[in-house]
CSV table of C-alpha atoms in Angstrom, one decimal:
chain,number,residue,atom,x,y,z
K,77,MET,CA,5.2,29.4,39.4
K,78,ALA,CA,3.3,28.9,42.6
K,79,SER,CA,0.6,31.4,43.2
K,80,THR,CA,1.2,33.7,46.2
K,81,ASP,CA,-2.5,34.0,46.9
K,82,PRO,CA,-3.5,30.9,48.9
K,83,SER,CA,-7.1,31.0,47.7
K,84,THR,CA,-6.1,30.4,44.0
K,85,PRO,CA,-4.6,27.1,43.2
K,86,SER,CA,-1.1,26.8,41.7
K,87,HIS,CA,-2.2,24.1,39.2
K,88,PRO,CA,-5.0,23.4,36.8
K,89,TYR,CA,-6.1,20.0,38.2
K,90,TYR,CA,-9.3,19.1,40.0
K,91,PRO,CA,-10.3,19.1,42.8
K,92,LEU,CA,-8.5,22.4,43.0
K,93,GLU,CA,-7.4,21.9,46.6
K,94,ILE,CA,-5.2,18.8,46.0
K,95,GLU,CA,-1.5,19.2,46.5
K,96,ILE,CA,0.7,18.3,43.6
K,97,ILE,CA,4.3,17.9,44.8
K,98,GLY,CA,6.8,19.9,42.7
K,99,TYR,CA,4.3,20.8,40.0
K,100,LEU,CA,5.6,22.4,36.9
K,101,ALA,CA,3.5,23.5,33.9
K,102,ASN,CA,4.0,21.7,30.6
K,103,GLN,CA,6.4,23.3,28.1
K,104,HIS,CA,5.2,21.6,25.0
K,105,SER,CA,1.9,22.6,23.4
K,106,VAL,CA,-1.0,20.1,23.4
K,107,PRO,CA,-0.8,19.6,19.5
K,108,THR,CA,2.9,18.8,19.8
K,109,LEU,CA,2.2,16.3,22.6
K,110,LEU,CA,-0.7,14.6,20.8
K,111,ALA,CA,1.4,14.5,17.5
K,112,PHE,CA,4.2,12.8,19.4
K,113,PHE,CA,1.8,10.2,20.8
K,114,ALA,CA,0.2,9.6,17.5
K,115,SER,CA,3.5,9.3,15.6
K,116,GLY,CA,4.8,6.8,18.3
K,117,CYS,CA,1.7,4.7,17.7
K,118,ALA,CA,2.2,4.9,13.9
K,119,ALA,CA,5.9,3.9,14.2
K,120,VAL,CA,4.9,0.9,16.4
K,121,PHE,CA,2.4,-0.3,13.8
K,122,ALA,CA,4.8,0.1,10.9
K,123,PHE,CA,7.7,-1.6,12.7
K,124,THR,CA,5.4,-4.5,13.8
K,125,TYR,CA,3.9,-5.0,10.3
K,126,ALA,CA,7.5,-5.2,8.9
K,127,ILE,CA,8.5,-7.8,11.5
K,128,VAL,CA,5.4,-9.9,11.1
K,129,THR,CA,5.7,-9.9,7.2
K,130,ARG,CA,9.3,-11.1,7.7
K,131,MET,CA,8.4,-13.7,10.2
K,132,ARG,CA,5.7,-15.2,8.1
K,133,ALA,CA,7.9,-15.2,4.9
K,134,GLY,CA,8.0,-18.9,4.6
K,135,SER,CA,4.3,-19.7,5.5
K,136,SER,CA,0.9,-18.5,4.5
K,137,ARG,CA,-0.1,-14.8,5.2
K,138,LEU,CA,-1.8,-14.0,8.5
K,139,ARG,CA,-5.6,-13.3,8.1
K,140,THR,CA,-6.3,-9.6,8.4
K,141,SER,CA,-8.2,-10.0,11.8
K,142,GLU,CA,-5.1,-11.8,13.1
K,143,LEU,CA,-2.7,-9.2,11.8
K,144,LEU,CA,-4.9,-6.4,13.4
K,145,THR,CA,-4.8,-8.4,16.7
K,146,VAL,CA,-1.0,-8.5,16.5
K,147,LEU,CA,-0.8,-4.8,15.9
K,148,TRP,CA,-3.1,-4.2,18.9
K,149,PHE,CA,-1.1,-6.4,21.3
K,150,VAL,CA,2.2,-4.8,20.3
K,151,LEU,CA,0.7,-1.3,20.9
K,152,CYS,CA,-0.7,-2.6,24.2
K,153,GLY,CA,2.7,-4.0,25.1
K,154,CYS,CA,4.4,-0.6,24.4
K,155,ILE,CA,1.8,1.5,26.2
K,156,HIS,CA,1.6,-0.9,29.2
K,157,ALA,CA,5.3,-1.5,29.6
K,158,PHE,CA,6.8,1.7,28.7
K,159,PHE,CA,4.1,4.6,29.0
K,160,GLU,CA,2.3,3.2,32.0
K,161,GLY,CA,5.4,1.6,33.3
K,162,TYR,CA,7.0,5.2,33.2
K,163,TYR,CA,4.1,6.4,35.5
K,164,VAL,CA,4.7,3.5,37.9
K,165,TYR,CA,8.4,4.1,38.1
K,166,ASN,CA,7.9,7.9,38.7
K,167,PHE,CA,4.6,8.0,40.5
K,168,ARG,CA,6.0,10.1,43.4
K,169,ALA,CA,7.2,12.8,41.1
K,170,MET,CA,4.8,13.0,38.2
K,171,GLY,CA,3.8,16.7,38.7
K,172,GLY,CA,7.3,18.0,38.0
K,173,LEU,CA,8.4,15.8,35.0
K,174,GLN,CA,9.2,17.6,31.9
K,175,THR,CA,10.1,14.7,29.7
K,176,VAL,CA,7.7,14.0,26.8
K,177,PHE,CA,6.1,11.1,28.7
K,178,GLY,CA,5.9,13.2,31.8
K,179,GLN,CA,4.2,16.1,29.9
K,180,LEU,CA,1.9,13.6,28.2
K,181,TRP,CA,0.8,12.2,31.6
K,182,LYS,CA,0.2,15.7,32.9
K,183,GLU,CA,-2.0,16.5,30.0
K,184,TYR,CA,-3.9,13.3,30.4
K,185,SER,CA,-4.3,14.0,34.2
K,186,LEU,CA,-6.4,17.1,33.4
K,187,SER,CA,-9.1,14.4,33.0
K,188,ASP,CA,-8.0,12.4,36.0
K,189,SER,CA,-5.7,14.0,38.7
K,190,ARG,CA,-5.2,10.7,40.5
K,191,TYR,CA,-2.1,10.2,38.4
K,192,LEU,CA,-0.5,13.2,40.1
K,193,THR,CA,-1.6,12.4,43.7
K,194,GLN,CA,-0.1,9.0,44.4
K,195,ASP,CA,-3.6,7.3,44.4
K,196,PRO,CA,-3.2,3.8,45.8
K,197,PHE,CA,-5.7,2.1,43.6
K,198,VAL,CA,-4.4,3.7,40.3
K,199,LEU,CA,-0.8,2.9,41.3
K,200,CYS,CA,-1.6,-0.8,42.1
K,201,MET,CA,-3.7,-1.3,39.0
K,202,GLU,CA,-1.0,0.4,36.8
K,203,THR,CA,1.7,-1.7,38.4
K,204,ILE,CA,0.0,-4.9,37.5
K,205,THR,CA,-0.8,-3.6,34.0
K,206,ALA,CA,2.8,-2.6,33.4
K,207,VAL,CA,4.5,-5.6,34.9
K,208,CYS,CA,2.0,-8.4,33.8
K,209,TRP,CA,0.0,-7.2,30.9
K,210,GLY,CA,2.8,-5.4,29.2
K,211,PRO,CA,5.2,-8.3,28.6
K,212,LEU,CA,2.3,-10.8,28.1
K,213,SER,CA,1.0,-8.6,25.3
K,214,PHE,CA,4.3,-8.9,23.5
K,215,ALA,CA,4.2,-12.7,24.1
K,216,ILE,CA,0.7,-13.0,22.6
K,217,ALA,CA,1.7,-10.9,19.5
K,218,TYR,CA,4.5,-13.5,19.1
K,219,MET,CA,2.1,-16.4,19.6
K,220,ILE,CA,-0.4,-15.3,17.1
K,221,THR,CA,2.3,-14.9,14.5
K,222,THR,CA,3.7,-18.3,15.2
K,223,GLU,CA,0.2,-20.0,15.8
K,224,HIS,CA,1.2,-21.1,19.2
K,225,PRO,CA,-1.3,-23.3,21.2
K,226,LEU,CA,-0.9,-21.0,24.3
K,227,ARG,CA,-2.3,-18.0,22.3
K,228,HIS,CA,-6.0,-18.2,23.3
K,229,PRO,CA,-5.7,-19.0,27.1
K,230,LEU,CA,-3.1,-16.1,27.4
K,231,GLN,CA,-5.4,-13.8,25.2
K,232,ILE,CA,-8.2,-14.5,27.6
K,233,ILE,CA,-6.0,-13.7,30.6
K,234,VAL,CA,-4.6,-10.4,29.3
K,235,SER,CA,-7.8,-9.1,27.8
K,236,LEU,CA,-9.7,-9.9,30.9
K,237,GLY,CA,-7.1,-8.2,33.0
K,238,GLN,CA,-7.3,-5.2,30.9
K,239,ILE,CA,-11.1,-5.1,31.1
K,240,TYR,CA,-11.2,-5.6,34.9
K,241,GLY,CA,-8.5,-3.0,35.6
K,242,ASP,CA,-10.5,-0.6,33.4
K,243,VAL,CA,-13.8,-1.2,34.9
K,244,LEU,CA,-12.3,-0.7,38.4
K,245,TYR,CA,-10.7,2.4,37.1
K,246,TYR,CA,-14.0,3.8,35.9
K,247,GLY,CA,-15.9,2.5,39.0
K,248,THR,CA,-13.7,4.0,41.6
K,249,SER,CA,-13.8,7.4,40.1
K,250,MET,CA,-17.5,7.2,39.4
K,251,PHE,CA,-18.0,6.3,43.1
K,252,ASP,CA,-16.0,9.3,44.2
K,253,HIS,CA,-17.9,11.5,41.7
K,254,TYR,CA,-21.5,10.4,42.4
K,255,ILE,CA,-21.3,9.2,46.0
K,256,ALA,CA,-18.4,11.1,47.6
K,257,GLY,CA,-18.9,14.2,45.5
K,258,ILE,CA,-15.2,14.4,44.4
K,259,SER,CA,-14.3,15.0,40.7
K,260,TYR,CA,-10.9,14.3,39.4
K,261,SER,CA,-11.5,15.7,36.0
K,262,ARG,CA,-11.5,19.4,34.9
K,263,PRO,CA,-15.0,20.7,34.2
K,264,GLU,CA,-14.5,21.1,30.4
K,265,ARG,CA,-16.4,18.2,29.0
K,266,TYR,CA,-13.8,17.3,26.3
K,267,TYR,CA,-11.3,16.3,29.0
K,268,PHE,CA,-13.8,14.0,30.6
K,269,TRP,CA,-15.1,12.5,27.3
K,270,GLY,CA,-12.1,12.8,25.1
K,271,TYR,CA,-9.3,11.7,27.5
K,272,TYR,CA,-10.9,9.9,30.4
K,273,PHE,CA,-13.8,8.2,28.8
K,274,LEU,CA,-12.7,7.5,25.2
K,275,MET,CA,-9.0,6.6,25.8
K,276,ASN,CA,-10.0,4.0,28.3
K,277,PHE,CA,-13.1,2.7,26.5
K,278,PHE,CA,-10.8,1.2,23.8
K,279,TRP,CA,-9.5,-1.1,26.6
K,280,ILE,CA,-13.0,-2.4,27.2
K,281,VAL,CA,-14.4,-2.8,23.8
K,282,ILE,CA,-11.4,-4.4,22.0
K,283,PRO,CA,-10.5,-6.8,24.8
K,284,ALA,CA,-14.2,-7.8,25.1
K,285,VAL,CA,-14.2,-8.8,21.4
K,286,LEU,CA,-10.8,-10.7,21.9
K,287,VAL,CA,-12.2,-12.5,24.9
K,288,LYS,CA,-15.1,-13.6,22.8
K,289,VAL,CA,-12.9,-14.7,19.9
K,290,SER,CA,-10.7,-16.8,22.3
K,291,ILE,CA,-13.7,-18.3,24.1
K,292,LYS,CA,-15.1,-19.5,20.7
K,293,ALA,CA,-11.7,-20.8,19.7
K,294,SER,CA,-11.3,-22.7,23.0
K,295,VAL,CA,-14.7,-24.2,22.7
K,296,ARG,CA,-13.9,-25.3,19.1
K,297,ALA,CA,-10.7,-26.8,20.3
K,298,ALA,CA,-12.3,-28.6,23.4
K,299,ASN,CA,-14.8,-30.2,21.0
K,300,ALA,CA,-12.0,-31.3,18.7
K,301,LEU,CA,-10.2,-33.0,21.8
K,302,LYS,CA,-13.4,-34.8,22.6
K,303,GLN,CA,-13.8,-36.0,19.1
K,304,LEU,CA,-10.2,-37.3,19.0
K,305,GLU,CA,-10.6,-39.0,22.3
K,306,LYS,CA,-13.9,-40.6,21.2
K,307,GLY,CA,-12.1,-41.8,18.0
K,308,LYS,CA,-9.4,-43.4,20.1
K,309,LYS,CA,-12.0,-45.2,22.3
K,310,THR,CA,-13.9,-46.6,19.3
K,311,ALA,CA,-10.8,-47.4,17.3
R,127,MET,CA,-22.9,3.3,73.0
R,128,ALA,CA,-20.8,6.3,71.6
R,129,SER,CA,-18.2,7.4,74.1
R,130,THR,CA,-18.7,10.8,75.6
R,131,ASP,CA,-15.0,11.5,75.7
R,132,PRO,CA,-14.0,12.6,72.2
R,133,SER,CA,-10.5,11.4,72.7
R,134,THR,CA,-11.4,7.7,73.0
R,135,PRO,CA,-13.0,6.0,70.0
R,136,SER,CA,-16.5,4.6,70.1
R,137,HIS,CA,-15.5,1.5,68.1
R,138,PRO,CA,-12.5,-1.0,68.0
R,139,TYR,CA,-11.5,-0.4,64.4
R,140,TYR,CA,-8.3,1.0,63.0
R,141,PRO,CA,-7.3,3.7,62.3
R,142,LEU,CA,-9.1,4.7,65.5
R,143,GLU,CA,-10.2,8.1,64.2
R,144,ILE,CA,-12.4,6.8,61.3
R,145,GLU,CA,-16.1,7.4,61.6
R,146,ILE,CA,-18.4,4.4,61.5
R,147,ILE,CA,-21.9,5.4,60.8
R,148,GLY,CA,-24.4,3.9,63.3
R,149,TYR,CA,-21.9,1.5,64.8
R,150,LEU,CA,-23.3,-1.2,67.1
R,151,ALA,CA,-21.1,-3.8,68.8
R,152,ASN,CA,-21.6,-7.4,67.8
R,153,GLN,CA,-24.0,-9.4,70.0
R,154,HIS,CA,-22.8,-12.9,69.1
R,155,SER,CA,-19.5,-14.2,70.5
R,156,VAL,CA,-16.6,-14.8,68.1
R,157,PRO,CA,-16.8,-18.7,68.4
R,158,THR,CA,-20.5,-18.5,67.7
R,159,LEU,CA,-19.9,-16.5,64.4
R,160,LEU,CA,-17.0,-18.7,63.3
R,161,ALA,CA,-19.1,-21.8,64.0
R,162,PHE,CA,-21.9,-20.3,61.9
R,163,PHE,CA,-19.5,-19.7,59.0
R,164,ALA,CA,-17.8,-23.2,59.2
R,165,SER,CA,-21.2,-24.9,59.4
R,166,GLY,CA,-22.4,-22.9,56.4
R,167,CYS,CA,-19.4,-24.1,54.4
R,168,ALA,CA,-19.9,-27.7,55.5
R,169,ALA,CA,-23.6,-27.6,54.5
R,170,VAL,CA,-22.7,-26.1,51.0
R,171,PHE,CA,-20.2,-29.0,50.6
R,172,ALA,CA,-22.7,-31.7,51.6
R,173,PHE,CA,-25.4,-30.3,49.4
R,174,THR,CA,-23.2,-30.0,46.5
R,175,TYR,CA,-21.8,-33.5,46.9
R,176,ALA,CA,-25.3,-34.9,46.9
R,177,ILE,CA,-26.3,-33.0,43.8
R,178,VAL,CA,-23.2,-33.9,41.9
R,179,THR,CA,-23.6,-37.6,42.8
R,180,ARG,CA,-27.2,-37.5,41.5
R,181,MET,CA,-26.3,-35.6,38.3
R,182,ARG,CA,-23.6,-38.1,37.4
R,183,ALA,CA,-25.8,-41.2,38.3
R,184,GLY,CA,-25.9,-42.3,34.6
R,185,SER,CA,-22.3,-41.7,33.6
R,186,SER,CA,-18.8,-42.3,35.1
R,187,ARG,CA,-17.8,-40.8,38.5
R,188,LEU,CA,-16.0,-37.5,38.5
R,189,ARG,CA,-12.3,-37.6,39.2
R,190,THR,CA,-11.5,-36.5,42.8
R,191,SER,CA,-9.7,-33.4,41.5
R,192,GLU,CA,-12.7,-32.5,39.4
R,193,LEU,CA,-15.1,-33.0,42.4
R,194,LEU,CA,-13.0,-30.9,44.6
R,195,THR,CA,-13.0,-28.2,42.0
R,196,VAL,CA,-16.9,-28.3,41.8
R,197,LEU,CA,-17.0,-28.0,45.7
R,198,TRP,CA,-14.6,-25.0,45.5
R,199,PHE,CA,-16.6,-23.2,42.8
R,200,VAL,CA,-20.0,-23.8,44.6
R,201,LEU,CA,-18.4,-22.4,47.8
R,202,CYS,CA,-17.0,-19.5,45.8
R,203,GLY,CA,-20.4,-18.9,44.2
R,204,CYS,CA,-22.2,-18.8,47.7
R,205,ILE,CA,-19.5,-16.5,49.3
R,206,HIS,CA,-19.3,-14.2,46.3
R,207,ALA,CA,-23.0,-13.9,45.5
R,208,PHE,CA,-24.5,-14.0,49.0
R,209,PHE,CA,-21.8,-13.0,51.6
R,210,GLU,CA,-19.9,-10.5,49.5
R,211,GLY,CA,-23.2,-9.5,47.7
R,212,TYR,CA,-24.6,-8.7,51.2
R,213,TYR,CA,-21.8,-6.3,51.8
R,214,VAL,CA,-22.3,-4.6,48.4
R,215,TYR,CA,-26.1,-4.3,49.0
R,216,ASN,CA,-25.5,-2.9,52.5
R,217,PHE,CA,-22.2,-1.0,52.2
R,218,ARG,CA,-23.6,2.3,53.6
R,219,ALA,CA,-24.8,0.7,56.8
R,220,MET,CA,-22.4,-2.1,57.6
R,221,GLY,CA,-21.4,-0.7,61.0
R,222,GLY,CA,-24.9,-1.1,62.5
R,223,LEU,CA,-26.1,-4.5,61.1
R,224,GLN,CA,-26.8,-7.2,63.6
R,225,THR,CA,-27.8,-10.0,61.3
R,226,VAL,CA,-25.3,-13.0,61.3
R,227,PHE,CA,-23.7,-11.8,58.0
R,228,GLY,CA,-23.6,-8.3,59.3
R,229,GLN,CA,-21.8,-9.5,62.5
R,230,LEU,CA,-19.5,-11.7,60.5
R,231,TRP,CA,-18.5,-8.7,58.4
R,232,LYS,CA,-17.9,-6.6,61.5
R,233,GLU,CA,-15.7,-9.4,63.0
R,234,TYR,CA,-13.7,-9.6,59.7
R,235,SER,CA,-13.4,-5.8,59.5
R,236,LEU,CA,-11.2,-5.9,62.7
R,237,SER,CA,-8.5,-6.9,60.1
R,238,ASP,CA,-9.7,-4.4,57.5
R,239,SER,CA,-11.9,-1.5,58.4
R,240,ARG,CA,-12.4,-0.5,54.7
R,241,TYR,CA,-15.6,-2.7,54.7
R,242,LEU,CA,-17.2,-0.2,57.3
R,243,THR,CA,-16.1,3.1,55.7
R,244,GLN,CA,-17.5,3.0,52.2
R,245,ASP,CA,-14.1,2.6,50.5
R,246,PRO,CA,-14.5,3.1,46.8
R,247,PHE,CA,-12.0,0.5,45.7
R,248,VAL,CA,-13.3,-2.2,48.1
R,249,LEU,CA,-16.9,-1.5,47.0
R,250,CYS,CA,-16.1,-1.6,43.3
R,251,MET,CA,-14.0,-4.8,43.6
R,252,GLU,CA,-16.7,-6.6,45.7
R,253,THR,CA,-19.4,-5.5,43.3
R,254,ILE,CA,-17.7,-7.1,40.4
R,255,THR,CA,-17.0,-10.2,42.5
R,256,ALA,CA,-20.6,-10.5,43.7
R,257,VAL,CA,-22.2,-9.7,40.3
R,258,CYS,CA,-19.8,-11.5,37.9
R,259,TRP,CA,-17.7,-14.1,39.7
R,260,GLY,CA,-20.6,-15.2,41.9
R,261,PRO,CA,-23.0,-16.5,39.2
R,262,LEU,CA,-20.2,-17.6,36.9
R,263,SER,CA,-18.8,-19.8,39.7
R,264,PHE,CA,-22.0,-21.7,39.8
R,265,ALA,CA,-22.0,-21.9,36.1
R,266,ILE,CA,-18.5,-23.4,36.1
R,267,ALA,CA,-19.5,-26.0,38.7
R,268,TYR,CA,-22.2,-27.0,36.5
R,269,MET,CA,-20.0,-27.2,33.4
R,270,ILE,CA,-17.4,-29.4,35.3
R,271,THR,CA,-20.2,-31.8,36.2
R,272,THR,CA,-21.5,-31.9,32.6
R,273,GLU,CA,-18.1,-31.8,31.0
R,274,HIS,CA,-19.1,-28.7,29.0
R,275,PRO,CA,-16.5,-27.3,26.5
R,276,LEU,CA,-17.0,-23.8,27.9
R,277,ARG,CA,-15.6,-24.9,31.2
R,278,HIS,CA,-11.8,-24.1,30.9
R,279,PRO,CA,-12.1,-20.7,29.2
R,280,LEU,CA,-14.6,-19.7,31.9
R,281,GLN,CA,-12.5,-21.1,34.7
R,282,ILE,CA,-9.6,-19.0,33.5
R,283,ILE,CA,-11.8,-15.9,33.5
R,284,VAL,CA,-13.2,-16.4,37.0
R,285,SER,CA,-10.0,-17.5,38.5
R,286,LEU,CA,-8.1,-14.7,37.1
R,287,GLY,CA,-10.7,-12.3,38.2
R,288,GLN,CA,-10.4,-13.6,41.7
R,289,ILE,CA,-6.6,-13.4,41.7
R,290,TYR,CA,-6.5,-9.9,40.2
R,291,GLY,CA,-9.2,-8.6,42.7
R,292,ASP,CA,-7.2,-10.1,45.5
R,293,VAL,CA,-3.9,-8.7,44.4
R,294,LEU,CA,-5.3,-5.2,44.2
R,295,TYR,CA,-7.0,-5.8,47.5
R,296,TYR,CA,-3.7,-6.6,49.2
R,297,GLY,CA,-1.8,-4.0,47.1
R,298,THR,CA,-3.9,-1.0,48.0
R,299,SER,CA,-3.9,-1.7,51.7
R,300,MET,CA,-0.1,-2.4,51.6
R,301,PHE,CA,0.4,0.9,49.9
R,302,ASP,CA,-1.6,2.7,52.5
R,303,HIS,CA,0.2,0.8,55.2
R,304,TYR,CA,3.9,1.3,54.0
R,305,ILE,CA,3.7,4.5,52.0
R,306,ALA,CA,0.8,6.5,53.5
R,307,GLY,CA,1.3,5.1,57.0
R,308,ILE,CA,-2.4,4.1,57.5
R,309,SER,CA,-3.3,0.7,58.9
R,310,TYR,CA,-6.7,-0.8,58.5
R,311,SER,CA,-6.1,-3.7,60.8
R,312,ARG,CA,-6.1,-3.9,64.5
R,313,PRO,CA,-2.6,-4.3,65.9
R,314,GLU,CA,-3.1,-7.8,67.3
R,315,ARG,CA,-1.3,-10.0,64.9
R,316,TYR,CA,-3.9,-12.7,64.7
R,317,TYR,CA,-6.3,-10.4,63.0
R,318,PHE,CA,-3.9,-9.4,60.4
R,319,TRP,CA,-2.5,-12.9,59.7
R,320,GLY,CA,-5.6,-15.0,60.5
R,321,TYR,CA,-8.3,-12.9,58.8
R,322,TYR,CA,-6.8,-10.4,56.4
R,323,PHE,CA,-3.9,-12.5,55.1
R,324,LEU,CA,-5.0,-16.1,55.3
R,325,MET,CA,-8.7,-15.8,54.4
R,326,ASN,CA,-7.7,-13.9,51.2
R,327,PHE,CA,-4.7,-15.9,50.4
R,328,PHE,CA,-6.9,-19.0,49.6
R,329,TRP,CA,-8.2,-16.9,46.6
R,330,ILE,CA,-4.8,-16.5,45.2
R,331,VAL,CA,-3.3,-20.0,45.6
R,332,ILE,CA,-6.4,-22.1,44.5
R,333,PRO,CA,-7.3,-19.9,41.5
R,334,ALA,CA,-3.6,-19.9,40.5
R,335,VAL,CA,-3.6,-23.7,40.4
R,336,LEU,CA,-6.9,-23.7,38.5
R,337,VAL,CA,-5.6,-21.2,36.0
R,338,LYS,CA,-2.6,-23.5,35.4
R,339,VAL,CA,-4.9,-26.6,35.0
R,340,SER,CA,-7.1,-24.7,32.5
R,341,ILE,CA,-4.1,-23.4,30.5
R,342,LYS,CA,-2.8,-26.9,30.2
R,343,ALA,CA,-6.2,-28.2,29.1
R,344,SER,CA,-6.6,-25.4,26.6
R,345,VAL,CA,-3.1,-26.2,25.0
R,346,ARG,CA,-4.0,-29.9,24.8
R,347,ALA,CA,-7.3,-29.0,23.1
R,348,ALA,CA,-5.6,-26.6,20.7
R,349,ASN,CA,-3.1,-29.3,19.7
R,350,ALA,CA,-6.0,-31.8,19.2
R,351,LEU,CA,-7.7,-29.1,16.9
R,352,LYS,CA,-4.5,-28.7,14.9
R,353,GLN,CA,-4.1,-32.5,14.5
R,354,LEU,CA,-7.8,-32.8,13.3
R,355,GLU,CA,-7.3,-30.0,10.8
R,356,LYS,CA,-4.1,-31.5,9.5
R,357,GLY,CA,-5.8,-34.8,9.2
R,358,LYS,CA,-8.6,-33.2,7.1
R,359,LYS,CA,-6.1,-31.5,4.8
R,360,THR,CA,-4.1,-34.7,4.2
R,361,ALA,CA,-7.4,-36.9,3.8
């Protein structure tokens, strides 16, 4: 459905003059897409809850904060490895994809068109997210459930990786907006605040809390090690 | 000294058609600049060694590996906070600076011109490096010297931040090179391999070793905590 008038763009993304290879408008409505995403998240939570309950059958129940952290990391694992991985795998052809994931990405891209234009930074950051933080998120969920000693160092690594990637994600587009005068979001404010800002802000706030939790746990453990070593020396 | 012929560039950087605002050729020779950098590093090492020796006067000597790690982090602190901070502070005017740091950056930029063209990713990554990893590197050096329990979690954070920033730094310019067909390095191979590859590779290899060291220390500490808690339960 490319426009025949060259002055009007053939797509709804900003900046209007960008070229989106093979662009096709979404077929599903926005409520349908959002409902799909929400029910996907709900299914992940339910499935994880069932697995954790079964895995902990013989031992004490996980504390609520630990259970919530497991749910968070399994959700992160799914989003990083599958949803963001889908973008990484298909980054050359995102504009024309009509799968549910493809249409979800096109809907999100109304707030950040870089996902449709082979942006080098977004592609590199998403590749690391999908390849490293995805699998490691599942590993951490497992380690919390089994109280594995690797849990806190790995939780610091993944959560810091999420924060850093996100800060650069915000930073590069703020630079382009304020300094270079290029906006990747449509002008309607709900795209910017609802998709671009809010969706990504979760991956700053929650990982920051988790880094803090893990730092505290690591300090407590380091002090325990010191105490044990002192005990051995005096014994 | 801008060329009057528009077909020949007025600067030695690649891609040749980029505009470098207010470009001035370096006045110092390359050996002079490299000697300045090397003697700066040597001075940092000597100064740090003296301070550490004085700080540890009352207690046992630091193990060699720990002393080397302190030297590494103080060097990182200086490079991140001062040298990279200098770029962040002056990023709009790098092409015309004739200070020693300015000329060092112009020499390095022969292998990556993004430092002279207000590249959004490089600026954002360097800002985080200068503002976060710089001061935290000094803090870690202090914590190693004083055997502070915060040392290992912080060492994981800073080292991972260095690795991630560096991988993105390589990744974005490899994307531009292989996929977009844009090279930021001059064609002479020693610029690419000597400056761009080697100088940055240190910040992948050494932090990777340090992350491994800190993960091991954290696991040992977590096991000690478990042991102590078990002891309390059975006591």
